[in-house]
PDB file of C-alpha atoms in Angstrom:
ATOM      1  CA  UNK A   4     -20.014 -11.075  26.313  1.00 34.00           C
ATOM      2  CA  UNK A   5     -17.035  -9.935  24.232  1.00 42.00           C
ATOM      3  CA  UNK A   6     -17.017 -10.737  20.530  1.00 40.00           C
ATOM      4  CA  UNK A   7     -14.337 -13.348  19.647  1.00 43.00           C
ATOM      5  CA  UNK A   8     -11.493 -11.717  17.734  1.00 38.00           C
ATOM      6  CA  UNK A   9     -11.787 -14.195  14.850  1.00 46.00           C
ATOM      7  CA  UNK A  10     -15.332 -12.947  14.174  1.00 43.00           C
ATOM      8  CA  UNK A  11     -14.329  -9.286  13.905  1.00 42.00           C
ATOM      9  CA  UNK A  12     -13.420  -8.259  10.370  1.00 61.00           C
ATOM     10  CA  UNK A  13     -10.399  -5.947  10.052  1.00 60.00           C
ATOM     11  CA  UNK A  14     -12.395  -3.103   8.494  1.00 59.00           C
ATOM     12  CA  UNK A  15     -15.016  -3.287  11.215  1.00 61.00           C
ATOM     13  CA  UNK A  16     -12.331  -3.330  13.903  1.00 62.00           C
ATOM     14  CA  UNK A  17     -10.686  -0.228  12.445  1.00 62.00           C
ATOM     15  CA  UNK A  18     -14.051   1.534  12.208  1.00 66.00           C
ATOM     16  CA  UNK A  19     -14.675   0.796  15.894  1.00 65.00           C
ATOM     17  CA  UNK A  20     -11.325   2.318  16.820  1.00 66.00           C
ATOM     18  CA  UNK A  21     -12.039   5.365  14.644  1.00 60.00           C
ATOM     19  CA  UNK A  22     -15.352   6.024  16.411  1.00 64.00           C
ATOM     20  CA  UNK A  23     -13.798   5.777  19.867  1.00 66.00           C
ATOM     21  CA  UNK A  24     -10.511   7.545  19.119  1.00 66.00           C
ATOM     22  CA  UNK A  25     -11.741  10.721  17.468  1.00 71.00           C
ATOM     23  CA  UNK A  26      -8.996  13.382  17.249  1.00 72.00           C
ATOM     24  CA  UNK A  27      -9.260  16.359  19.592  1.00 69.00           C
ATOM     25  CA  UNK A  28      -6.697  18.610  17.920  1.00 81.00           C
ATOM     26  CA  UNK A  29      -7.684  20.720  14.887  1.00 87.00           C
ATOM     27  CA  UNK A  30      -4.191  20.071  13.517  1.00 92.00           C
ATOM     28  CA  UNK A  31      -5.240  16.516  12.564  1.00 92.00           C
ATOM     29  CA  UNK A  32      -6.266  16.606   8.890  1.00 93.00           C
ATOM     30  CA  UNK A  33      -6.734  12.855   8.301  1.00 92.00           C
ATOM     31  CA  UNK A  34      -7.013  10.338  11.124  1.00 88.00           C
ATOM     32  CA  UNK A  35      -7.659   6.581  10.991  1.00 86.00           C
ATOM     33  CA  UNK A  36      -8.691   5.148   7.628  1.00 87.00           C
ATOM     34  CA  UNK A  37      -6.087   6.020   4.994  1.00 94.00           C
ATOM     35  CA  UNK A  38      -2.561   4.745   4.297  1.00 96.00           C
ATOM     36  CA  UNK A  39      -1.143   7.303   6.739  1.00 97.00           C
ATOM     37  CA  UNK A  40      -2.397   9.903   9.192  1.00 97.00           C
ATOM     38  CA  UNK A  41      -2.033  13.541   8.135  1.00 98.00           C
ATOM     39  CA  UNK A  42      -1.208  16.414  10.505  1.00 97.00           C
ATOM     40  CA  UNK A  43      -0.603  20.076   9.694  1.00 96.00           C
ATOM     41  CA  UNK A  44       3.086  20.931   9.544  1.00 95.00           C
ATOM     42  CA  UNK A  45       5.118  23.905   8.392  1.00 92.00           C
ATOM     43  CA  UNK A  46       3.453  26.335   5.991  1.00 93.00           C
ATOM     44  CA  UNK A  47       2.535  24.557   2.765  1.00 95.00           C
ATOM     45  CA  UNK A  48       3.329  21.078   4.140  1.00 97.00           C
ATOM     46  CA  UNK A  49       1.704  18.229   6.036  1.00 98.00           C
ATOM     47  CA  UNK A  50       3.286  15.659   8.337  1.00 98.00           C
ATOM     48  CA  UNK A  51       2.583  11.981   7.594  1.00 98.00           C
ATOM     49  CA  UNK A  52       2.587   9.164  10.152  1.00 98.00           C
ATOM     50  CA  UNK A  53       2.192   5.434   9.562  1.00 98.00           C
ATOM     51  CA  UNK A  54       2.951   2.191  11.388  1.00 97.00           C
ATOM     52  CA  UNK A  55       3.005  -1.469  10.312  1.00 96.00           C
ATOM     53  CA  UNK A  56       3.520  -4.666  12.267  1.00 96.00           C
ATOM     54  CA  UNK A  57       4.963  -7.881  10.833  1.00 96.00           C
ATOM     55  CA  UNK A  58       4.299 -11.122  12.715  1.00 95.00           C
ATOM     56  CA  UNK A  59       6.021 -14.456  12.171  1.00 94.00           C
ATOM     57  CA  UNK A  60       3.615 -16.945  10.626  1.00 90.00           C
ATOM     58  CA  UNK A  61       1.408 -14.201   9.163  1.00 88.00           C
ATOM     59  CA  UNK A  62       3.692 -11.887   7.181  1.00 92.00           C
ATOM     60  CA  UNK A  63       6.705 -14.155   6.869  1.00 92.00           C
ATOM     61  CA  UNK A  64       7.516 -17.786   7.587  1.00 90.00           C
ATOM     62  CA  UNK A  65       9.868 -19.123  10.218  1.00 86.00           C
ATOM     63  CA  UNK A  66      13.183 -19.826   8.531  1.00 85.00           C
ATOM     64  CA  UNK A  67      12.906 -17.057   5.933  1.00 91.00           C
ATOM     65  CA  UNK A  68      15.802 -14.615   5.766  1.00 94.00           C
ATOM     66  CA  UNK A  69      15.796 -12.330   8.819  1.00 96.00           C
ATOM     67  CA  UNK A  70      17.627  -9.727   6.776  1.00 97.00           C
ATOM     68  CA  UNK A  71      14.817  -9.723   4.212  1.00 97.00           C
ATOM     69  CA  UNK A  72      12.235  -9.533   7.005  1.00 97.00           C
ATOM     70  CA  UNK A  73      13.990  -6.437   8.356  1.00 97.00           C
ATOM     71  CA  UNK A  74      14.029  -4.898   4.886  1.00 98.00           C
ATOM     72  CA  UNK A  75      10.313  -5.629   4.457  1.00 97.00           C
ATOM     73  CA  UNK A  76       9.396  -4.091   7.809  1.00 97.00           C
ATOM     74  CA  UNK A  77      10.840  -0.774   6.694  1.00 98.00           C
ATOM     75  CA  UNK A  78       9.651  -1.040   3.076  1.00 98.00           C
ATOM     76  CA  UNK A  79       5.991  -1.661   4.000  1.00 98.00           C
ATOM     77  CA  UNK A  80       5.748   1.626   5.908  1.00 98.00           C
ATOM     78  CA  UNK A  81       7.645   3.521   3.205  1.00 98.00           C
ATOM     79  CA  UNK A  82       5.077   2.210   0.726  1.00 98.00           C
ATOM     80  CA  UNK A  83       2.314   3.782   2.854  1.00 98.00           C
ATOM     81  CA  UNK A  84       4.048   7.161   2.718  1.00 98.00           C
ATOM     82  CA  UNK A  85       4.415   6.803  -1.062  1.00 98.00           C
ATOM     83  CA  UNK A  86       0.671   6.124  -1.347  1.00 98.00           C
ATOM     84  CA  UNK A  87       0.007   9.548   0.203  1.00 98.00           C
ATOM     85  CA  UNK A  88       2.289  11.279  -2.316  1.00 98.00           C
ATOM     86  CA  UNK A  89       4.917  12.021   0.330  1.00 98.00           C
ATOM     87  CA  UNK A  90       8.490  11.247   1.320  1.00 98.00           C
ATOM     88  CA  UNK A  91       9.640   9.318   4.419  1.00 98.00           C
ATOM     89  CA  UNK A  92      12.061  10.909   6.886  1.00 98.00           C
ATOM     90  CA  UNK A  93      12.284   9.204  10.299  1.00 98.00           C
ATOM     91  CA  UNK A  94      11.596   5.716  11.672  1.00 98.00           C
ATOM     92  CA  UNK A  95      11.092   4.056  15.049  1.00 98.00           C
ATOM     93  CA  UNK A  96      11.309   0.267  15.412  1.00 97.00           C
ATOM     94  CA  UNK A  97       9.918  -2.074  18.041  1.00 97.00           C
ATOM     95  CA  UNK A  98      11.000  -5.715  17.952  1.00 97.00           C
ATOM     96  CA  UNK A  99       9.778  -8.766  19.869  1.00 96.00           C
ATOM     97  CA  UNK A 100      12.548 -11.393  19.798  1.00 95.00           C
ATOM     98  CA  UNK A 101      12.389 -15.101  20.698  1.00 91.00           C
ATOM     99  CA  UNK A 102      14.834 -15.961  23.486  1.00 90.00           C
ATOM    100  CA  UNK A 103      16.781 -18.442  21.334  1.00 89.00           C
ATOM    101  CA  UNK A 104      19.504 -16.765  19.238  1.00 89.00           C
ATOM    102  CA  UNK A 105      18.037 -13.328  20.005  1.00 92.00           C
ATOM    103  CA  UNK A 106      21.266 -11.428  19.335  1.00 93.00           C
ATOM    104  CA  UNK A 107      21.947 -13.174  16.011  1.00 93.00           C
ATOM    105  CA  UNK A 108      18.365 -12.657  14.854  1.00 93.00           C
ATOM    106  CA  UNK A 109      18.455  -8.986  15.857  1.00 94.00           C
ATOM    107  CA  UNK A 110      21.718  -8.363  14.004  1.00 96.00           C
ATOM    108  CA  UNK A 111      20.316  -9.832  10.798  1.00 96.00           C
ATOM    109  CA  UNK A 112      17.032  -7.961  11.154  1.00 96.00           C
ATOM    110  CA  UNK A 113      18.729  -4.634  11.661  1.00 96.00           C
ATOM    111  CA  UNK A 114      21.049  -5.237   8.728  1.00 97.00           C
ATOM    112  CA  UNK A 115      17.970  -5.497   6.505  1.00 98.00           C
ATOM    113  CA  UNK A 116      16.378  -2.466   8.139  1.00 98.00           C
ATOM    114  CA  UNK A 117      19.547  -0.437   7.600  1.00 98.00           C
ATOM    115  CA  UNK A 118      19.828  -1.367   3.902  1.00 98.00           C
ATOM    116  CA  UNK A 119      16.266  -0.192   3.235  1.00 98.00           C
ATOM    117  CA  UNK A 120      16.674   2.946   5.356  1.00 98.00           C
ATOM    118  CA  UNK A 121      19.822   3.963   3.483  1.00 98.00           C
ATOM    119  CA  UNK A 122      18.216   3.323   0.096  1.00 97.00           C
ATOM    120  CA  UNK A 123      15.286   5.637   0.844  1.00 98.00           C
ATOM    121  CA  UNK A 124      17.086   8.218   3.025  1.00 98.00           C
ATOM    122  CA  UNK A 125      15.249   7.359   6.237  1.00 98.00           C
ATOM    123  CA  UNK A 126      16.858   7.994   9.634  1.00 98.00           C
ATOM    124  CA  UNK A 127      16.123   5.310  12.263  1.00 98.00           C
ATOM    125  CA  UNK A 128      16.039   7.367  15.453  1.00 98.00           C
ATOM    126  CA  UNK A 129      14.851   4.978  18.173  1.00 97.00           C
ATOM    127  CA  UNK A 130      12.707   2.036  19.173  1.00 95.00           C
ATOM    128  CA  UNK A 131      12.226  -0.751  21.698  1.00 95.00           C
ATOM    129  CA  UNK A 132      13.015  -4.453  22.116  1.00 94.00           C
ATOM    130  CA  UNK A 133      11.327  -7.164  24.144  1.00 94.00           C
ATOM    131  CA  UNK A 134      11.106 -10.921  24.439  1.00 94.00           C
ATOM    132  CA  UNK A 135       8.364 -12.645  22.458  1.00 94.00           C
ATOM    133  CA  UNK A 136       7.236 -16.182  21.681  1.00 92.00           C
ATOM    134  CA  UNK A 137       7.222 -15.261  17.979  1.00 93.00           C
ATOM    135  CA  UNK A 138       9.323 -12.782  16.086  1.00 95.00           C
ATOM    136  CA  UNK A 139       7.451  -9.463  15.762  1.00 96.00           C
ATOM    137  CA  UNK A 140       8.757  -6.268  14.192  1.00 97.00           C
ATOM    138  CA  UNK A 141       6.826  -3.014  14.154  1.00 97.00           C
ATOM    139  CA  UNK A 142       7.934   0.006  12.098  1.00 98.00           C
ATOM    140  CA  UNK A 143       6.648   3.549  12.603  1.00 98.00           C
ATOM    141  CA  UNK A 144       7.598   6.125   9.969  1.00 98.00           C
ATOM    142  CA  UNK A 145       7.141   9.893   9.896  1.00 98.00           C
ATOM    143  CA  UNK A 146       7.264  11.726   6.612  1.00 98.00           C
ATOM    144  CA  UNK A 147       6.183  14.890   4.875  1.00 98.00           C
ATOM    145  CA  UNK A 148       4.182  15.944   1.838  1.00 98.00           C
ATOM    146  CA  UNK A 149       3.417  19.271   0.198  1.00 98.00           C
ATOM    147  CA  UNK A 150      -0.210  20.350   0.664  1.00 97.00           C
ATOM    148  CA  UNK A 151      -0.734  20.405  -3.101  1.00 97.00           C
ATOM    149  CA  UNK A 152       0.593  16.848  -3.449  1.00 98.00           C
ATOM    150  CA  UNK A 153      -1.347  15.133  -0.647  1.00 98.00           C
ATOM    151  CA  UNK A 154      -3.305  12.239  -2.164  1.00 98.00           C
ATOM    152  CA  UNK A 155      -6.042  10.310  -0.351  1.00 98.00           C
ATOM    153  CA  UNK A 156      -8.170   7.279  -1.180  1.00 97.00           C
ATOM    154  CA  UNK A 157     -11.296   9.402  -1.278  1.00 96.00           C
ATOM    155  CA  UNK A 158     -10.697  11.787  -4.191  1.00 97.00           C
ATOM    156  CA  UNK A 159     -11.580   9.717  -7.268  1.00 98.00           C
ATOM    157  CA  UNK A 160     -14.113  11.259  -9.677  1.00 98.00           C
ATOM    158  CA  UNK A 161     -16.560   9.651 -12.128  1.00 98.00           C
ATOM    159  CA  UNK A 162     -14.770   8.985 -15.404  1.00 98.00           C
ATOM    160  CA  UNK A 163     -11.298   8.879 -13.841  1.00 98.00           C
ATOM    161  CA  UNK A 164      -9.099   6.125 -15.218  1.00 98.00           C
ATOM    162  CA  UNK A 165      -7.622   3.497 -12.900  1.00 98.00           C
ATOM    163  CA  UNK A 166      -3.912   2.625 -13.098  1.00 98.00           C
ATOM    164  CA  UNK A 167      -1.471   0.296 -11.348  1.00 98.00           C
ATOM    165  CA  UNK A 168       2.294   0.724 -11.246  1.00 98.00           C
ATOM    166  CA  UNK A 169       3.302  -2.876 -11.962  1.00 97.00           C
ATOM    167  CA  UNK A 170       2.393  -6.560 -12.415  1.00 97.00           C
ATOM    168  CA  UNK A 171       0.267  -8.218  -9.745  1.00 98.00           C
ATOM    169  CA  UNK A 172       0.013 -11.603  -8.035  1.00 97.00           C
ATOM    170  CA  UNK A 173       2.391 -14.301  -6.871  1.00 95.00           C
ATOM    171  CA  UNK A 174       3.990 -12.199  -4.123  1.00 93.00           C
ATOM    172  CA  UNK A 175       4.111 -15.150  -1.719  1.00 88.00           C
ATOM    173  CA  UNK A 176       6.783 -16.735  -3.947  1.00 87.00           C
ATOM    174  CA  UNK A 177       9.294 -14.206  -2.648  1.00 89.00           C
ATOM    175  CA  UNK A 178       8.426 -10.730  -3.903  1.00 92.00           C
ATOM    176  CA  UNK A 179       6.727  -9.865  -0.604  1.00 94.00           C
ATOM    177  CA  UNK A 180      10.180  -9.814   1.022  1.00 96.00           C
ATOM    178  CA  UNK A 181      12.092  -8.061  -1.755  1.00 95.00           C
ATOM    179  CA  UNK A 182       9.692  -5.537  -3.327  1.00 97.00           C
ATOM    180  CA  UNK A 183      10.736  -1.932  -3.858  1.00 97.00           C
ATOM    181  CA  UNK A 184       8.353   0.716  -2.517  1.00 98.00           C
ATOM    182  CA  UNK A 185       7.114   2.858  -5.411  1.00 98.00           C
ATOM    183  CA  UNK A 186       8.368   6.095  -3.878  1.00 98.00           C
ATOM    184  CA  UNK A 187      10.022   7.359  -7.047  1.00 98.00           C
ATOM    185  CA  UNK A 188       6.887   6.612  -9.064  1.00 98.00           C
ATOM    186  CA  UNK A 189       4.666   8.338  -6.517  1.00 98.00           C
ATOM    187  CA  UNK A 190       6.731  11.524  -6.521  1.00 98.00           C
ATOM    188  CA  UNK A 191       6.827  11.539 -10.313  1.00 98.00           C
ATOM    189  CA  UNK A 192       3.049  11.256 -10.447  1.00 98.00           C
ATOM    190  CA  UNK A 193       2.156  13.909  -7.866  1.00 98.00           C
ATOM    191  CA  UNK A 194       4.704  16.363  -9.253  1.00 98.00           C
ATOM    192  CA  UNK A 195       3.472  16.042 -12.828  1.00 97.00           C
ATOM    193  CA  UNK A 196      -0.236  15.161 -12.619  1.00 98.00           C
ATOM    194  CA  UNK A 197      -3.299  15.768 -10.497  1.00 98.00           C
ATOM    195  CA  UNK A 198      -3.594  12.316  -8.935  1.00 98.00           C
ATOM    196  CA  UNK A 199      -7.178  12.141  -7.671  1.00 98.00           C
ATOM    197  CA  UNK A 200      -6.777   9.084  -5.410  1.00 98.00           C
ATOM    198  CA  UNK A 201      -4.066   6.583  -4.510  1.00 98.00           C
ATOM    199  CA  UNK A 202      -3.479   3.519  -2.330  1.00 98.00           C
ATOM    200  CA  UNK A 203      -0.747   0.907  -2.119  1.00 97.00           C
ATOM    201  CA  UNK A 204      -1.754  -2.652  -2.957  1.00 97.00           C
ATOM    202  CA  UNK A 205      -1.020  -4.422   0.306  1.00 94.00           C
ATOM    203  CA  UNK A 206      -4.135  -6.607   0.562  1.00 93.00           C
ATOM    204  CA  UNK A 207      -4.763  -7.251  -3.133  1.00 95.00           C
ATOM    205  CA  UNK A 208      -6.316  -5.357  -6.038  1.00 97.00           C
ATOM    206  CA  UNK A 209      -9.810  -6.641  -5.197  1.00 96.00           C
ATOM    207  CA  UNK A 210      -9.697  -5.433  -1.591  1.00 94.00           C
ATOM    208  CA  UNK A 211      -7.839  -2.170  -2.127  1.00 96.00           C
ATOM    209  CA  UNK A 212      -9.826  -0.991  -5.151  1.00 97.00           C
ATOM    210  CA  UNK A 213     -12.976  -1.618  -3.108  1.00 95.00           C
ATOM    211  CA  UNK A 214     -11.462   0.653  -0.440  1.00 95.00           C
ATOM    212  CA  UNK A 215     -10.953   3.435  -3.002  1.00 97.00           C
ATOM    213  CA  UNK A 216     -14.450   2.837  -4.383  1.00 97.00           C
ATOM    214  CA  UNK A 217     -16.006   3.051  -0.915  1.00 95.00           C
ATOM    215  CA  UNK A 218     -13.967   6.075   0.211  1.00 96.00           C
ATOM    216  CA  UNK A 219     -14.795   7.944  -3.017  1.00 97.00           C
ATOM    217  CA  UNK A 220     -18.471   6.831  -2.981  1.00 97.00           C
ATOM    218  CA  UNK A 221     -18.166   5.510  -6.545  1.00 98.00           C
ATOM    219  CA  UNK A 222     -18.140   2.270  -8.459  1.00 97.00           C
ATOM    220  CA  UNK A 223     -15.237   0.898 -10.488  1.00 98.00           C
ATOM    221  CA  UNK A 224     -15.035  -1.242 -13.601  1.00 98.00           C
ATOM    222  CA  UNK A 225     -11.790  -3.055 -14.460  1.00 98.00           C
ATOM    223  CA  UNK A 226     -10.931  -5.184 -17.479  1.00 98.00           C
ATOM    224  CA  UNK A 227      -9.409  -8.629 -17.079  1.00 97.00           C
ATOM    225  CA  UNK A 228      -7.307  -8.359 -20.239  1.00 97.00           C
ATOM    226  CA  UNK A 229      -5.760  -5.079 -19.010  1.00 98.00           C
ATOM    227  CA  UNK A 230      -4.584  -6.284 -15.600  1.00 98.00           C
ATOM    228  CA  UNK A 231      -0.816  -6.946 -15.658  1.00 98.00           C
ATOM    229  CA  UNK A 232       0.268 -10.196 -14.029  1.00 97.00           C
ATOM    230  CA  UNK A 233       3.588 -11.068 -12.471  1.00 96.00           C
ATOM    231  CA  UNK A 234       5.691 -13.730 -14.121  1.00 94.00           C
ATOM    232  CA  UNK A 235       4.238 -17.184 -13.501  1.00 93.00           C
ATOM    233  CA  UNK A 236       0.780 -15.888 -12.535  1.00 96.00           C
ATOM    234  CA  UNK A 237      -1.745 -17.584 -14.822  1.00 94.00           C
ATOM    235  CA  UNK A 238      -5.013 -17.154 -12.911  1.00 95.00           C
ATOM    236  CA  UNK A 239      -6.736 -13.801 -12.633  1.00 96.00           C
ATOM    237  CA  UNK A 240      -7.794 -14.563  -9.044  1.00 95.00           C
ATOM    238  CA  UNK A 241      -4.121 -14.478  -8.010  1.00 96.00           C
ATOM    239  CA  UNK A 242      -3.645 -11.047  -9.577  1.00 97.00           C
ATOM    240  CA  UNK A 243      -6.786  -9.857  -7.800  1.00 97.00           C
ATOM    241  CA  UNK A 244      -6.437 -11.433  -4.376  1.00 95.00           C
ATOM    242  CA  UNK A 245      -2.903 -12.651  -3.544  1.00 94.00           C
ATOM    243  CA  UNK A 246      -2.008  -9.349  -1.870  1.00 93.00           C
ATOM    244  CA  UNK A 247       1.336  -7.899  -0.783  1.00 95.00           C
ATOM    245  CA  UNK A 248       2.109  -6.569  -4.268  1.00 97.00           C
ATOM    246  CA  UNK A 249       2.922  -3.111  -2.851  1.00 97.00           C
ATOM    247  CA  UNK A 250       2.331  -1.500  -6.230  1.00 98.00           C
ATOM    248  CA  UNK A 251       0.467   1.805  -6.415  1.00 98.00           C
ATOM    249  CA  UNK A 252      -3.181   1.900  -7.457  1.00 98.00           C
ATOM    250  CA  UNK A 253      -4.169   5.427  -8.524  1.00 98.00           C
ATOM    251  CA  UNK A 254      -6.710   7.389 -10.543  1.00 98.00           C
ATOM    252  CA  UNK A 255      -6.289  10.190 -13.064  1.00 98.00           C
ATOM    253  CA  UNK A 256      -8.686  12.344 -15.052  1.00 98.00           C
ATOM    254  CA  UNK A 257      -9.050  11.448 -18.759  1.00 98.00           C
ATOM    255  CA  UNK A 258      -6.848  14.421 -19.714  1.00 98.00           C
ATOM    256  CA  UNK A 259      -4.051  13.480 -17.316  1.00 98.00           C
ATOM    257  CA  UNK A 260      -4.392   9.825 -18.324  1.00 98.00           C
ATOM    258  CA  UNK A 261      -3.808  10.809 -21.940  1.00 98.00           C
ATOM    259  CA  UNK A 262      -0.727  12.835 -20.984  1.00 97.00           C
ATOM    260  CA  UNK A 263       0.738   9.972 -18.957  1.00 97.00           C
ATOM    261  CA  UNK A 264       0.163   7.398 -21.683  1.00 97.00           C
ATOM    262  CA  UNK A 265       1.644   9.735 -24.275  1.00 96.00           C
ATOM    263  CA  UNK A 266       4.751  10.285 -22.122  1.00 95.00           C
ATOM    264  CA  UNK A 267       5.271   6.520 -21.869  1.00 95.00           C
ATOM    265  CA  UNK A 268       4.719   6.031 -25.593  1.00 92.00           C
ATOM    266  CA  UNK A 269       7.297   8.708 -26.407  1.00 89.00           C
ATOM    267  CA  UNK A 270       9.747   7.221 -23.851  1.00 87.00           C
ATOM    268  CA  UNK A 271       9.750  10.425 -21.798  1.00 82.00           C
ATOM    269  CA  UNK A 272       9.727   8.363 -18.609  1.00 84.00           C
ATOM    270  CA  UNK A 273      11.456   5.091 -17.774  1.00 87.00           C
ATOM    271  CA  UNK A 274       8.536   4.136 -15.515  1.00 94.00           C
ATOM    272  CA  UNK A 275       5.683   1.861 -16.549  1.00 94.00           C
ATOM    273  CA  UNK A 276       2.039   2.310 -15.577  1.00 98.00           C
ATOM    274  CA  UNK A 277      -0.932   0.187 -16.629  1.00 98.00           C
ATOM    275  CA  UNK A 278      -4.440   1.504 -17.245  1.00 98.00           C
ATOM    276  CA  UNK A 279      -6.858  -1.176 -16.044  1.00 98.00           C
ATOM    277  CA  UNK A 280     -10.286   0.456 -15.768  1.00 98.00           C
ATOM    278  CA  UNK A 281     -12.291   3.524 -14.776  1.00 98.00           C
ATOM    279  CA  UNK A 282     -14.395   4.931 -11.958  1.00 98.00           C
ATOM    280  CA  UNK A 283     -18.143   5.314 -12.420  1.00 98.00           C
ATOM    281  CA  UNK A 284     -21.180   6.698 -10.596  1.00 97.00           C
ATOM    282  CA  UNK A 285     -23.506   4.165 -12.246  1.00 94.00           C
ATOM    283  CA  UNK A 286     -23.139   1.580  -9.455  1.00 93.00           C
ATOM    284  CA  UNK A 287     -21.253   0.961  -6.226  1.00 93.00           C
ATOM    285  CA  UNK A 288     -18.508  -1.561  -5.600  1.00 94.00           C
ATOM    286  CA  UNK A 289     -16.097  -3.066  -8.125  1.00 96.00           C
ATOM    287  CA  UNK A 290     -16.930  -5.048 -11.250  1.00 97.00           C
ATOM    288  CA  UNK A 291     -14.695  -6.720 -13.828  1.00 97.00           C
ATOM    289  CA  UNK A 292     -15.280  -7.265 -17.527  1.00 97.00           C
ATOM    290  CA  UNK A 293     -13.896 -10.745 -18.188  1.00 96.00           C
ATOM    291  CA  UNK A 294     -12.169 -11.954 -21.343  1.00 95.00           C
ATOM    292  CA  UNK A 295     -15.469 -13.662 -22.190  1.00 94.00           C
ATOM    293  CA  UNK A 296     -17.286 -10.327 -22.163  1.00 95.00           C
ATOM    294  CA  UNK A 297     -19.146 -11.068 -18.926  1.00 95.00           C
ATOM    295  CA  UNK A 298     -19.390  -8.646 -16.004  1.00 95.00           C
ATOM    296  CA  UNK A 299     -18.518 -10.090 -12.588  1.00 95.00           C
ATOM    297  CA  UNK A 300     -18.539  -8.511  -9.161  1.00 95.00           C
ATOM    298  CA  UNK A 301     -15.109  -8.252  -7.514  1.00 95.00           C
ATOM    299  CA  UNK A 302     -15.483  -8.665  -3.766  1.00 87.00           C
ATOM    300  CA  UNK A 303     -13.041  -8.279  -0.890  1.00 80.00           C
ATOM    301  CA  UNK A 304     -11.589 -11.775  -1.023  1.00 65.00           C
ATOM    302  CA  UNK A 305      -7.941 -10.853  -0.544  1.00 48.00           C
ATOM    303  CA  UNK A 306      -5.842 -11.249   2.608  1.00 43.00           C
ATOM    304  CA  UNK A 307      -7.693 -10.719   5.882  1.00 47.00           C
ATOM    305  CA  UNK A 308      -6.086 -10.454   9.300  1.00 43.00           C
ATOM    306  CA  UNK A 309      -9.130 -11.715  11.210  1.00 38.00           C
TER     307      UNK A 309
END
């Protein structure tokens, strides 16, 4: 008897796919399991491929701006490319449109897509449309990254410091439709530091730091009083588990951490990064030191698709 979809956790589902769909070509460097797939490209470069699907009722509400939904569809995949240290180049879009007002909805969607594509120099080169009971938009993006700049989830080392690129939590209040992918920040980091691991915060700090911890076979300790919160976010659980922040979570060695913090202190970069913890080989999983001085386990309680 088949397992009901609602009982299959997303991570387990992905792991099942990964076991069945093992790459045959030696050109595949990274397959299923990171923010983007990695394939060998021209000398000194890798090709990056990622795809994201937005579904009405899950990633946006009926009645929200179709233009903003189109922008988000493109921005989510660009954020994945940024998390690998790369730059986006080409996009393909597939859209499922409700029969009612299909042309009007499509025009607004594509206006949002086009604004994001222009902003980040992405060429939309094709796609597909179909009729659907709910609005669905799926964005595939191809990009590139220098071999020396490729950054995975699995490279963190014991003693590395953990950073995020911006305040967390409260995305459901509107930021999830208007966020800016941290492409500029990513390129600054990989061009100036040895970033040991990186991921974009799509499912929440709690979930995504656990992914880095698991991929790197390390533990992580974060500090409640160091975690930046978005305006209006008063509870730490929202900063940990709301999801759809689309900030970068990354790790640096102590030496590179010192250099980055010194650059910010001396105003040598207009970007802001927040040191929130460190990686450790003393335990597995993620723990948080609370403001009360207690250590609590941080589980994967963020957004789940199934």
